[in-house]
């Protein structure tokens, strides 16, 4: 079942306060006026979201549900959204494993862009990879990072990338974590912070 998500801290906004389940996040991520009005004027108007959830509350399942709901809504509303958005769910545990393998096998330093690194490592060269790369460059990729707290030794690098790169870029952004697994001060200024409840 889809879990409840309640706004409890961080940026306060009426639309987010009215969210009662994970499905309610969909229109907030896709609302064309919120996303495109700022884009047309050169501003970053996408509101980052942090969803906190304790163990066993269905965080990962809820993100999979949200990915499905986003894809479903996008498939029936192409004509309503001028700039076509593309959702991408990135399991942070998997990203951290890729980063450790990269560090062990490459003489190069750590990648500077973790989203592009994931896309290029996860998807073979071809139409899908090109589409995701282009969507990211156009700020139309909905970046969903599941489990910031599961990055282990890579957590500080991932959090810094989220707050210092993705947020200023203005990409549609949603991240999840256990409450104790993040540095809340990094998110309080820019993110709507929600608690996922059973």
mmCIF file of N, CA and C in Angstrom, residues 63-197:
data_model
loop_
_atom_site.group_PDB
_atom_site.id
_atom_site.type_symbol
_atom_site.label_atom_id
_atom_site.label_comp_id
_atom_site.label_asym_id
_atom_site.label_seq_id
_atom_site.Cartn_x
_atom_site.Cartn_y
_atom_site.Cartn_z
ATOM 1 N N UNK A 63 9.047 4.610 -3.083
ATOM 2 C CA UNK A 63 9.731 5.262 -4.193
ATOM 3 C C UNK A 63 9.466 4.530 -5.508
ATOM 4 N N UNK A 64 9.382 3.216 -5.453
ATOM 5 C CA UNK A 64 9.034 2.455 -6.653
ATOM 6 C C UNK A 64 7.604 2.763 -7.097
ATOM 7 N N UNK A 65 6.709 2.909 -6.112
ATOM 8 C CA UNK A 65 5.339 3.302 -6.427
ATOM 9 C C UNK A 65 5.305 4.699 -7.050
ATOM 10 N N UNK A 66 6.092 5.615 -6.490
ATOM 11 C CA UNK A 66 6.125 6.978 -7.013
ATOM 12 C C UNK A 66 6.676 6.997 -8.432
ATOM 13 N N UNK A 67 7.718 6.211 -8.692
ATOM 14 C CA UNK A 67 8.271 6.118 -10.042
ATOM 15 C C UNK A 67 7.205 5.644 -11.022
ATOM 16 N N UNK A 68 6.447 4.625 -10.634
ATOM 17 C CA UNK A 68 5.372 4.108 -11.483
ATOM 18 C C UNK A 68 4.303 5.168 -11.720
ATOM 19 N N UNK A 69 3.903 5.867 -10.648
ATOM 20 C CA UNK A 69 2.851 6.874 -10.765
ATOM 21 C C UNK A 69 3.295 8.055 -11.627
ATOM 22 N N UNK A 70 4.559 8.445 -11.492
ATOM 23 C CA UNK A 70 5.089 9.524 -12.335
ATOM 24 C C UNK A 70 5.080 9.117 -13.808
ATOM 25 N N UNK A 71 5.575 7.903 -14.080
ATOM 26 C CA UNK A 71 5.619 7.422 -15.465
ATOM 27 C C UNK A 71 4.209 7.311 -16.036
ATOM 28 N N UNK A 72 3.275 6.830 -15.214
ATOM 29 C CA UNK A 72 1.883 6.692 -15.652
ATOM 30 C C UNK A 72 1.282 8.051 -15.981
ATOM 31 N N UNK A 73 1.492 9.033 -15.115
ATOM 32 C CA UNK A 73 0.942 10.368 -15.341
ATOM 33 C C UNK A 73 1.583 11.030 -16.555
ATOM 34 N N UNK A 74 2.884 10.860 -16.707
ATOM 35 C CA UNK A 74 3.572 11.464 -17.850
ATOM 36 C C UNK A 74 3.105 10.864 -19.171
ATOM 37 N N UNK A 75 2.760 9.581 -19.150
ATOM 38 C CA UNK A 75 2.346 8.915 -20.385
ATOM 39 C C UNK A 75 0.992 9.407 -20.886
ATOM 40 N N UNK A 76 0.168 9.962 -19.982
ATOM 41 C CA UNK A 76 -1.168 10.412 -20.394
ATOM 42 C C UNK A 76 -1.269 11.930 -20.454
ATOM 43 N N UNK A 77 -0.195 12.630 -20.106
ATOM 44 C CA UNK A 77 -0.276 14.092 -20.059
ATOM 45 C C UNK A 77 0.817 14.763 -20.871
ATOM 46 N N UNK A 78 1.279 14.074 -21.911
ATOM 47 C CA UNK A 78 2.361 14.641 -22.720
ATOM 48 C C UNK A 78 1.973 15.995 -23.313
ATOM 49 N N UNK A 79 0.729 16.135 -23.723
ATOM 50 C CA UNK A 79 0.304 17.376 -24.365
ATOM 51 C C UNK A 79 0.174 18.529 -23.372
ATOM 52 N N UNK A 80 0.066 18.215 -22.071
ATOM 53 C CA UNK A 80 -0.130 19.265 -21.062
ATOM 54 C C UNK A 80 1.188 19.818 -20.555
ATOM 55 N N UNK A 81 2.283 19.060 -20.687
ATOM 56 C CA UNK A 81 3.568 19.483 -20.154
ATOM 57 C C UNK A 81 4.487 19.822 -21.318
ATOM 58 N N UNK A 82 4.793 21.122 -21.453
ATOM 59 C CA UNK A 82 5.557 21.567 -22.621
ATOM 60 C C UNK A 82 6.949 20.947 -22.648
ATOM 61 N N UNK A 83 7.602 20.907 -21.500
ATOM 62 C CA UNK A 83 8.926 20.309 -21.408
ATOM 63 C C UNK A 83 8.769 18.915 -20.822
ATOM 64 N N UNK A 84 9.026 17.876 -21.621
ATOM 65 C CA UNK A 84 8.763 16.515 -21.167
ATOM 66 C C UNK A 84 9.721 16.100 -20.058
ATOM 67 N N UNK A 85 9.167 15.763 -18.911
ATOM 68 C CA UNK A 85 9.958 15.332 -17.776
ATOM 69 C C UNK A 85 10.201 13.828 -17.844
ATOM 70 N N UNK A 86 11.309 13.403 -17.248
ATOM 71 C CA UNK A 86 11.691 11.990 -17.244
ATOM 72 C C UNK A 86 12.116 11.605 -15.830
ATOM 73 N N UNK A 87 11.420 10.655 -15.183
ATOM 74 C CA UNK A 87 11.824 10.250 -13.830
ATOM 75 C C UNK A 87 12.938 9.204 -13.852
ATOM 76 N N UNK A 88 13.879 9.335 -12.915
ATOM 77 C CA UNK A 88 14.960 8.360 -12.773
ATOM 78 C C UNK A 88 15.154 8.063 -11.289
ATOM 79 N N UNK A 89 15.002 6.807 -10.920
ATOM 80 C CA UNK A 89 15.200 6.364 -9.538
ATOM 81 C C UNK A 89 16.603 5.792 -9.396
ATOM 82 N N UNK A 90 17.392 6.381 -8.496
ATOM 83 C CA UNK A 90 18.767 5.942 -8.271
ATOM 84 C C UNK A 90 18.890 5.386 -6.857
ATOM 85 N N UNK A 91 19.049 4.067 -6.704
ATOM 86 C CA UNK A 91 19.293 3.501 -5.370
ATOM 87 C C UNK A 91 20.700 3.893 -4.911
ATOM 88 N N UNK A 92 20.793 4.619 -3.812
ATOM 89 C CA UNK A 92 22.081 5.147 -3.386
ATOM 90 C C UNK A 92 23.050 4.032 -3.000
ATOM 91 N N UNK A 93 22.537 2.945 -2.463
ATOM 92 C CA UNK A 93 23.408 1.816 -2.111
ATOM 93 C C UNK A 93 24.125 1.299 -3.358
ATOM 94 N N UNK A 94 23.394 1.232 -4.453
ATOM 95 C CA UNK A 94 23.986 0.780 -5.719
ATOM 96 C C UNK A 94 24.969 1.813 -6.251
ATOM 97 N N UNK A 95 24.623 3.098 -6.156
ATOM 98 C CA UNK A 95 25.528 4.147 -6.596
ATOM 99 C C UNK A 95 26.828 4.112 -5.797
ATOM 100 N N UNK A 96 26.731 3.925 -4.483
ATOM 101 C CA UNK A 96 27.928 3.877 -3.638
ATOM 102 C C UNK A 96 28.823 2.705 -4.036
ATOM 103 N N UNK A 97 28.221 1.573 -4.360
ATOM 104 C CA UNK A 97 29.002 0.409 -4.797
ATOM 105 C C UNK A 97 29.723 0.704 -6.116
ATOM 106 N N UNK A 98 29.027 1.382 -7.018
ATOM 107 C CA UNK A 98 29.656 1.766 -8.287
ATOM 108 C C UNK A 98 30.838 2.710 -8.054
ATOM 109 N N UNK A 99 30.663 3.641 -7.111
ATOM 110 C CA UNK A 99 31.739 4.597 -6.821
ATOM 111 C C UNK A 99 32.953 3.910 -6.225
ATOM 112 N N UNK A 100 32.724 2.922 -5.356
ATOM 113 C CA UNK A 100 33.849 2.182 -4.764
ATOM 114 C C UNK A 100 34.580 1.374 -5.824
ATOM 115 N N UNK A 101 33.825 0.763 -6.739
ATOM 116 C CA UNK A 101 34.441 0.013 -7.826
ATOM 117 C C UNK A 101 35.236 0.933 -8.737
ATOM 118 N N UNK A 102 34.693 2.114 -8.996
ATOM 119 C CA UNK A 102 35.394 3.098 -9.829
ATOM 120 C C UNK A 102 36.715 3.511 -9.178
ATOM 121 N N UNK A 103 36.679 3.750 -7.873
ATOM 122 C CA UNK A 103 37.885 4.161 -7.158
ATOM 123 C C UNK A 103 38.947 3.075 -7.181
ATOM 124 N N UNK A 104 38.487 1.803 -7.116
ATOM 125 C CA UNK A 104 39.427 0.687 -7.079
ATOM 126 C C UNK A 104 40.028 0.393 -8.449
ATOM 127 N N UNK A 105 39.276 0.688 -9.503
ATOM 128 C CA UNK A 105 39.699 0.281 -10.844
ATOM 129 C C UNK A 105 40.200 1.410 -11.730
ATOM 130 N N UNK A 106 40.077 2.640 -11.254
ATOM 131 C CA UNK A 106 40.432 3.773 -12.098
ATOM 132 C C UNK A 106 41.500 4.623 -11.434
ATOM 133 N N UNK A 107 42.392 5.144 -12.252
ATOM 134 C CA UNK A 107 43.410 6.054 -11.748
ATOM 135 C C UNK A 107 42.889 7.496 -11.684
ATOM 136 N N UNK A 108 41.708 7.699 -12.263
ATOM 137 C CA UNK A 108 41.099 9.020 -12.228
ATOM 138 C C UNK A 108 40.508 9.278 -10.843
ATOM 139 N N UNK A 109 40.279 10.532 -10.548
ATOM 140 C CA UNK A 109 39.649 10.887 -9.284
ATOM 141 C C UNK A 109 38.170 10.558 -9.309
ATOM 142 N N UNK A 110 37.470 10.833 -8.214
ATOM 143 C CA UNK A 110 36.034 10.549 -8.157
ATOM 144 C C UNK A 110 35.273 11.374 -9.186
ATOM 145 N N UNK A 111 34.202 10.842 -9.756
ATOM 146 C CA UNK A 111 33.434 11.602 -10.750
ATOM 147 C C UNK A 111 32.823 12.847 -10.118
ATOM 148 N N UNK A 112 32.782 13.925 -10.866
ATOM 149 C CA UNK A 112 32.250 15.180 -10.343
ATOM 150 C C UNK A 112 30.735 15.251 -10.433
ATOM 151 N N UNK A 113 30.168 14.503 -11.366
ATOM 152 C CA UNK A 113 28.711 14.523 -11.536
ATOM 153 C C UNK A 113 28.164 13.119 -11.298
ATOM 154 N N UNK A 114 27.559 12.899 -10.144
ATOM 155 C CA UNK A 114 27.155 11.551 -9.758
ATOM 156 C C UNK A 114 25.956 11.038 -10.551
ATOM 157 N N UNK A 115 25.075 11.926 -10.964
ATOM 158 C CA UNK A 115 23.924 11.473 -11.758
ATOM 159 C C UNK A 115 24.383 10.991 -13.126
ATOM 160 N N UNK A 116 25.211 11.773 -13.796
ATOM 161 C CA UNK A 116 25.723 11.344 -15.100
ATOM 162 C C UNK A 116 26.584 10.097 -14.960
ATOM 163 N N UNK A 117 27.356 10.007 -13.885
ATOM 164 C CA UNK A 117 28.157 8.814 -13.638
ATOM 165 C C UNK A 117 27.261 7.578 -13.530
ATOM 166 N N UNK A 118 26.164 7.680 -12.783
ATOM 167 C CA UNK A 118 25.235 6.549 -12.625
ATOM 168 C C UNK A 118 24.612 6.178 -13.970
ATOM 169 N N UNK A 119 24.158 7.182 -14.706
ATOM 170 C CA UNK A 119 23.523 6.909 -15.998
ATOM 171 C C UNK A 119 24.484 6.173 -16.927
ATOM 172 N N UNK A 120 25.724 6.645 -16.992
ATOM 173 C CA UNK A 120 26.697 6.050 -17.905
ATOM 174 C C UNK A 120 27.171 4.678 -17.441
ATOM 175 N N UNK A 121 27.134 4.427 -16.126
ATOM 176 C CA UNK A 121 27.535 3.117 -15.623
ATOM 177 C C UNK A 121 26.392 2.098 -15.689
ATOM 178 N N UNK A 122 25.171 2.573 -15.565
ATOM 179 C CA UNK A 122 24.016 1.682 -15.479
ATOM 180 C C UNK A 122 23.423 1.354 -16.841
ATOM 181 N N UNK A 123 23.480 2.283 -17.770
ATOM 182 C CA UNK A 123 22.817 2.098 -19.064
ATOM 183 C C UNK A 123 23.854 2.021 -20.182
ATOM 184 N N UNK A 124 23.763 0.996 -21.027
ATOM 185 C CA UNK A 124 24.700 0.886 -22.145
ATOM 186 C C UNK A 124 24.501 2.025 -23.131
ATOM 187 N N UNK A 125 25.532 2.294 -23.910
ATOM 188 C CA UNK A 125 25.442 3.350 -24.914
ATOM 189 C C UNK A 125 24.264 3.088 -25.845
ATOM 190 N N UNK A 126 23.451 4.098 -26.065
ATOM 191 C CA UNK A 126 22.281 3.920 -26.913
ATOM 192 C C UNK A 126 21.237 4.980 -26.631
ATOM 193 N N UNK A 127 20.025 4.741 -27.117
ATOM 194 C CA UNK A 127 18.962 5.743 -27.032
ATOM 195 C C UNK A 127 18.578 6.078 -25.600
ATOM 196 N N UNK A 128 18.470 5.060 -24.736
ATOM 197 C CA UNK A 128 18.033 5.313 -23.362
ATOM 198 C C UNK A 128 19.040 6.190 -22.628
ATOM 199 N N UNK A 129 20.324 5.828 -22.726
ATOM 200 C CA UNK A 129 21.352 6.636 -22.061
ATOM 201 C C UNK A 129 21.349 8.063 -22.599
ATOM 202 N N UNK A 130 21.289 8.211 -23.904
ATOM 203 C CA UNK A 130 21.304 9.545 -24.505
ATOM 204 C C UNK A 130 20.109 10.374 -24.054
ATOM 205 N N UNK A 131 18.944 9.738 -23.973
ATOM 206 C CA UNK A 131 17.740 10.443 -23.545
ATOM 207 C C UNK A 131 17.865 10.932 -22.108
ATOM 208 N N UNK A 132 18.396 10.070 -21.221
ATOM 209 C CA UNK A 132 18.564 10.445 -19.812
ATOM 210 C C UNK A 132 19.612 11.554 -19.663
ATOM 211 N N UNK A 133 20.708 11.445 -20.395
ATOM 212 C CA UNK A 133 21.735 12.489 -20.336
ATOM 213 C C UNK A 133 21.184 13.826 -20.818
ATOM 214 N N UNK A 134 20.431 13.781 -21.903
ATOM 215 C CA UNK A 134 19.865 15.013 -22.441
ATOM 216 C C UNK A 134 18.850 15.606 -21.476
ATOM 217 N N UNK A 135 18.017 14.750 -20.875
ATOM 218 C CA UNK A 135 17.018 15.230 -19.914
ATOM 219 C C UNK A 135 17.697 15.896 -18.722
ATOM 220 N N UNK A 136 18.803 15.316 -18.277
ATOM 221 C CA UNK A 136 19.521 15.901 -17.142
ATOM 222 C C UNK A 136 20.096 17.266 -17.513
ATOM 223 N N UNK A 137 20.706 17.353 -18.682
ATOM 224 C CA UNK A 137 21.287 18.620 -19.115
ATOM 225 C C UNK A 137 20.217 19.696 -19.295
ATOM 226 N N UNK A 138 18.999 19.281 -19.664
ATOM 227 C CA UNK A 138 17.899 20.223 -19.854
ATOM 228 C C UNK A 138 17.148 20.504 -18.562
ATOM 229 N N UNK A 139 17.590 19.909 -17.454
ATOM 230 C CA UNK A 139 16.937 20.063 -16.138
ATOM 231 C C UNK A 139 15.527 19.489 -16.149
ATOM 232 N N UNK A 140 15.268 18.509 -17.006
ATOM 233 C CA UNK A 140 13.945 17.896 -17.067
ATOM 234 C C UNK A 140 13.966 16.461 -16.553
ATOM 235 N N UNK A 141 15.072 16.054 -15.947
ATOM 236 C CA UNK A 141 15.166 14.732 -15.324
ATOM 237 C C UNK A 141 14.711 14.856 -13.870
ATOM 238 N N UNK A 142 13.699 14.094 -13.490
ATOM 239 C CA UNK A 142 13.261 14.054 -12.096
ATOM 240 C C UNK A 142 14.186 13.088 -11.374
ATOM 241 N N UNK A 143 15.086 13.614 -10.557
ATOM 242 C CA UNK A 143 16.101 12.802 -9.894
ATOM 243 C C UNK A 143 15.559 12.328 -8.545
ATOM 244 N N UNK A 144 15.449 11.003 -8.392
ATOM 245 C CA UNK A 144 14.948 10.401 -7.156
ATOM 246 C C UNK A 144 16.080 9.570 -6.555
ATOM 247 N N UNK A 145 16.634 10.038 -5.444
ATOM 248 C CA UNK A 145 17.766 9.373 -4.798
ATOM 249 C C UNK A 145 17.263 8.639 -3.563
ATOM 250 N N UNK A 146 17.246 7.330 -3.624
ATOM 251 C CA UNK A 146 16.652 6.534 -2.554
ATOM 252 C C UNK A 146 17.712 6.009 -1.591
ATOM 253 N N UNK A 147 17.668 6.493 -0.344
ATOM 254 C CA UNK A 147 18.528 5.938 0.694
ATOM 255 C C UNK A 147 19.858 6.648 0.838
ATOM 256 N N UNK A 148 19.830 7.970 1.034
ATOM 257 C CA UNK A 148 21.075 8.725 1.230
ATOM 258 C C UNK A 148 21.890 8.120 2.374
ATOM 259 N N UNK A 149 21.189 7.630 3.394
ATOM 260 C CA UNK A 149 21.871 7.081 4.573
ATOM 261 C C UNK A 149 22.590 5.773 4.264
ATOM 262 N N UNK A 150 22.325 5.165 3.112
ATOM 263 C CA UNK A 150 22.910 3.876 2.758
ATOM 264 C C UNK A 150 24.174 4.023 1.914
ATOM 265 N N UNK A 151 24.687 5.250 1.817
ATOM 266 C CA UNK A 151 25.880 5.471 0.998
ATOM 267 C C UNK A 151 27.163 5.087 1.718
ATOM 268 N N UNK A 152 27.067 4.778 3.028
ATOM 269 C CA UNK A 152 28.230 4.354 3.826
ATOM 270 C C UNK A 152 29.350 5.394 3.724
ATOM 271 N N UNK A 153 30.541 4.956 3.313
ATOM 272 C CA UNK A 153 31.689 5.860 3.281
ATOM 273 C C UNK A 153 31.551 6.967 2.243
ATOM 274 N N UNK A 154 30.577 6.818 1.344
ATOM 275 C CA UNK A 154 30.374 7.811 0.295
ATOM 276 C C UNK A 154 29.306 8.842 0.672
ATOM 277 N N UNK A 155 28.753 8.755 1.886
ATOM 278 C CA UNK A 155 27.601 9.576 2.239
ATOM 279 C C UNK A 155 27.908 11.070 2.192
ATOM 280 N N UNK A 156 29.053 11.486 2.721
ATOM 281 C CA UNK A 156 29.372 12.904 2.726
ATOM 282 C C UNK A 156 29.491 13.447 1.314
ATOM 283 N N UNK A 157 30.118 12.673 0.427
ATOM 284 C CA UNK A 157 30.266 13.100 -0.966
ATOM 285 C C UNK A 157 28.908 13.190 -1.648
ATOM 286 N N UNK A 158 28.027 12.224 -1.363
ATOM 287 C CA UNK A 158 26.698 12.229 -1.975
ATOM 288 C C UNK A 158 25.891 13.418 -1.465
ATOM 289 N N UNK A 159 25.913 13.653 -0.157
ATOM 290 C CA UNK A 159 25.164 14.781 0.403
ATOM 291 C C UNK A 159 25.674 16.112 -0.136
ATOM 292 N N UNK A 160 26.975 16.255 -0.253
ATOM 293 C CA UNK A 160 27.536 17.485 -0.794
ATOM 294 C C UNK A 160 27.113 17.680 -2.245
ATOM 295 N N UNK A 161 27.095 16.598 -3.009
ATOM 296 C CA UNK A 161 26.670 16.684 -4.412
ATOM 297 C C UNK A 161 25.206 17.117 -4.499
ATOM 298 N N UNK A 162 24.368 16.521 -3.647
ATOM 299 C CA UNK A 162 22.944 16.858 -3.650
ATOM 300 C C UNK A 162 22.736 18.340 -3.336
ATOM 301 N N UNK A 163 23.346 18.807 -2.252
ATOM 302 C CA UNK A 163 23.068 20.156 -1.770
ATOM 303 C C UNK A 163 23.845 21.247 -2.508
ATOM 304 N N UNK A 164 25.022 20.915 -3.040
ATOM 305 C CA UNK A 164 25.850 21.937 -3.681
ATOM 306 C C UNK A 164 25.787 21.915 -5.206
ATOM 307 N N UNK A 165 25.278 20.809 -5.778
ATOM 308 C CA UNK A 165 25.194 20.727 -7.240
ATOM 309 C C UNK A 165 23.749 20.614 -7.723
ATOM 310 N N UNK A 166 23.025 19.599 -7.247
ATOM 311 C CA UNK A 166 21.671 19.374 -7.756
ATOM 312 C C UNK A 166 20.706 20.484 -7.355
ATOM 313 N N UNK A 167 20.775 20.926 -6.107
ATOM 314 C CA UNK A 167 19.848 21.982 -5.676
ATOM 315 C C UNK A 167 20.074 23.280 -6.452
ATOM 316 N N UNK A 168 21.318 23.775 -6.573
ATOM 317 C CA UNK A 168 21.512 24.998 -7.370
ATOM 318 C C UNK A 168 21.127 24.831 -8.843
ATOM 319 N N UNK A 169 21.248 23.609 -9.375
ATOM 320 C CA UNK A 169 20.852 23.376 -10.764
ATOM 321 C C UNK A 169 19.356 23.541 -10.963
ATOM 322 N N UNK A 170 18.589 23.270 -9.914
ATOM 323 C CA UNK A 170 17.149 23.398 -10.008
ATOM 324 C C UNK A 170 16.449 22.206 -10.639
ATOM 325 N N UNK A 171 17.104 21.048 -10.672
ATOM 326 C CA UNK A 171 16.438 19.861 -11.222
ATOM 327 C C UNK A 171 15.326 19.428 -10.280
ATOM 328 N N UNK A 172 14.242 18.855 -10.802
ATOM 329 C CA UNK A 172 13.240 18.249 -9.920
ATOM 330 C C UNK A 172 13.929 17.157 -9.099
ATOM 331 N N UNK A 173 13.834 17.244 -7.776
ATOM 332 C CA UNK A 173 14.687 16.424 -6.917
ATOM 333 C C UNK A 173 13.914 15.909 -5.713
ATOM 334 N N UNK A 174 14.035 14.612 -5.469
ATOM 335 C CA UNK A 174 13.467 13.987 -4.285
ATOM 336 C C UNK A 174 14.482 13.005 -3.732
ATOM 337 N N UNK A 175 14.765 13.103 -2.433
ATOM 338 C CA UNK A 175 15.702 12.184 -1.792
ATOM 339 C C UNK A 175 15.036 11.554 -0.578
ATOM 340 N N UNK A 176 15.475 10.344 -0.228
ATOM 341 C CA UNK A 176 14.942 9.671 0.950
ATOM 342 C C UNK A 176 16.083 9.251 1.868
ATOM 343 N N UNK A 177 15.755 9.120 3.145
ATOM 344 C CA UNK A 177 16.751 8.704 4.122
ATOM 345 C C UNK A 177 16.061 8.309 5.417
ATOM 346 N N UNK A 178 16.735 7.522 6.248
ATOM 347 C CA UNK A 178 16.313 7.366 7.623
ATOM 348 C C UNK A 178 16.567 8.697 8.332
ATOM 349 N N UNK A 179 15.737 9.040 9.319
ATOM 350 C CA UNK A 179 15.892 10.351 9.987
ATOM 351 C C UNK A 179 17.285 10.573 10.560
ATOM 352 N N UNK A 180 17.870 9.514 11.124
ATOM 353 C CA UNK A 180 19.169 9.677 11.773
ATOM 354 C C UNK A 180 20.326 9.575 10.781
ATOM 355 N N UNK A 181 20.030 9.329 9.507
ATOM 356 C CA UNK A 181 21.084 9.056 8.536
ATOM 357 C C UNK A 181 21.562 10.246 7.739
ATOM 358 N N UNK A 182 21.099 11.457 8.084
ATOM 359 C CA UNK A 182 21.479 12.629 7.304
ATOM 360 C C UNK A 182 21.869 13.778 8.230
ATOM 361 N N UNK A 183 22.539 14.766 7.649
ATOM 362 C CA UNK A 183 22.819 16.010 8.360
ATOM 363 C C UNK A 183 21.674 16.982 8.048
ATOM 364 N N UNK A 184 20.695 17.028 8.933
ATOM 365 C CA UNK A 184 19.457 17.763 8.672
ATOM 366 C C UNK A 184 19.705 19.223 8.325
ATOM 367 N N UNK A 185 20.736 19.816 8.920
ATOM 368 C CA UNK A 185 21.007 21.238 8.671
ATOM 369 C C UNK A 185 21.268 21.523 7.192
ATOM 370 N N UNK A 186 21.743 20.497 6.453
ATOM 371 C CA UNK A 186 22.010 20.688 5.031
ATOM 372 C C UNK A 186 20.724 20.840 4.223
ATOM 373 N N UNK A 187 19.625 20.324 4.764
ATOM 374 C CA UNK A 187 18.380 20.260 4.006
ATOM 375 C C UNK A 187 17.332 21.274 4.462
ATOM 376 N N UNK A 188 17.485 21.810 5.666
ATOM 377 C CA UNK A 188 16.424 22.629 6.254
ATOM 378 C C UNK A 188 16.125 23.890 5.461
ATOM 379 N N UNK A 189 17.128 24.473 4.806
ATOM 380 C CA UNK A 189 16.917 25.734 4.107
ATOM 381 C C UNK A 189 16.179 25.560 2.787
ATOM 382 N N UNK A 190 16.512 24.527 2.018
ATOM 383 C CA UNK A 190 16.021 24.406 0.646
ATOM 384 C C UNK A 190 14.965 23.324 0.423
ATOM 385 N N UNK A 191 14.889 22.342 1.304
ATOM 386 C CA UNK A 191 14.025 21.189 1.080
ATOM 387 C C UNK A 191 12.732 21.272 1.890
ATOM 388 N N UNK A 192 11.644 20.793 1.287
ATOM 389 C CA UNK A 192 10.482 20.412 2.064
ATOM 390 C C UNK A 192 10.814 19.051 2.677
ATOM 391 N N UNK A 193 10.718 18.957 3.994
ATOM 392 C CA UNK A 193 11.055 17.714 4.689
ATOM 393 C C UNK A 193 9.788 17.032 5.141
ATOM 394 N N UNK A 194 9.628 15.781 4.725
ATOM 395 C CA UNK A 194 8.396 15.034 5.018
ATOM 396 C C UNK A 194 8.747 13.742 5.728
ATOM 397 N N UNK A 195 7.840 13.281 6.565
ATOM 398 C CA UNK A 195 7.986 11.995 7.226
ATOM 399 C C UNK A 195 7.071 10.975 6.584
ATOM 400 N N UNK A 196 7.608 9.821 6.265
ATOM 401 C CA UNK A 196 6.806 8.736 5.700
ATOM 402 C C UNK A 196 6.287 7.880 6.838
ATOM 403 N N UNK A 197 4.964 7.693 6.905
ATOM 404 C CA UNK A 197 4.372 6.935 8.012
ATOM 405 C C UNK A 197 3.635 5.720 7.466
#
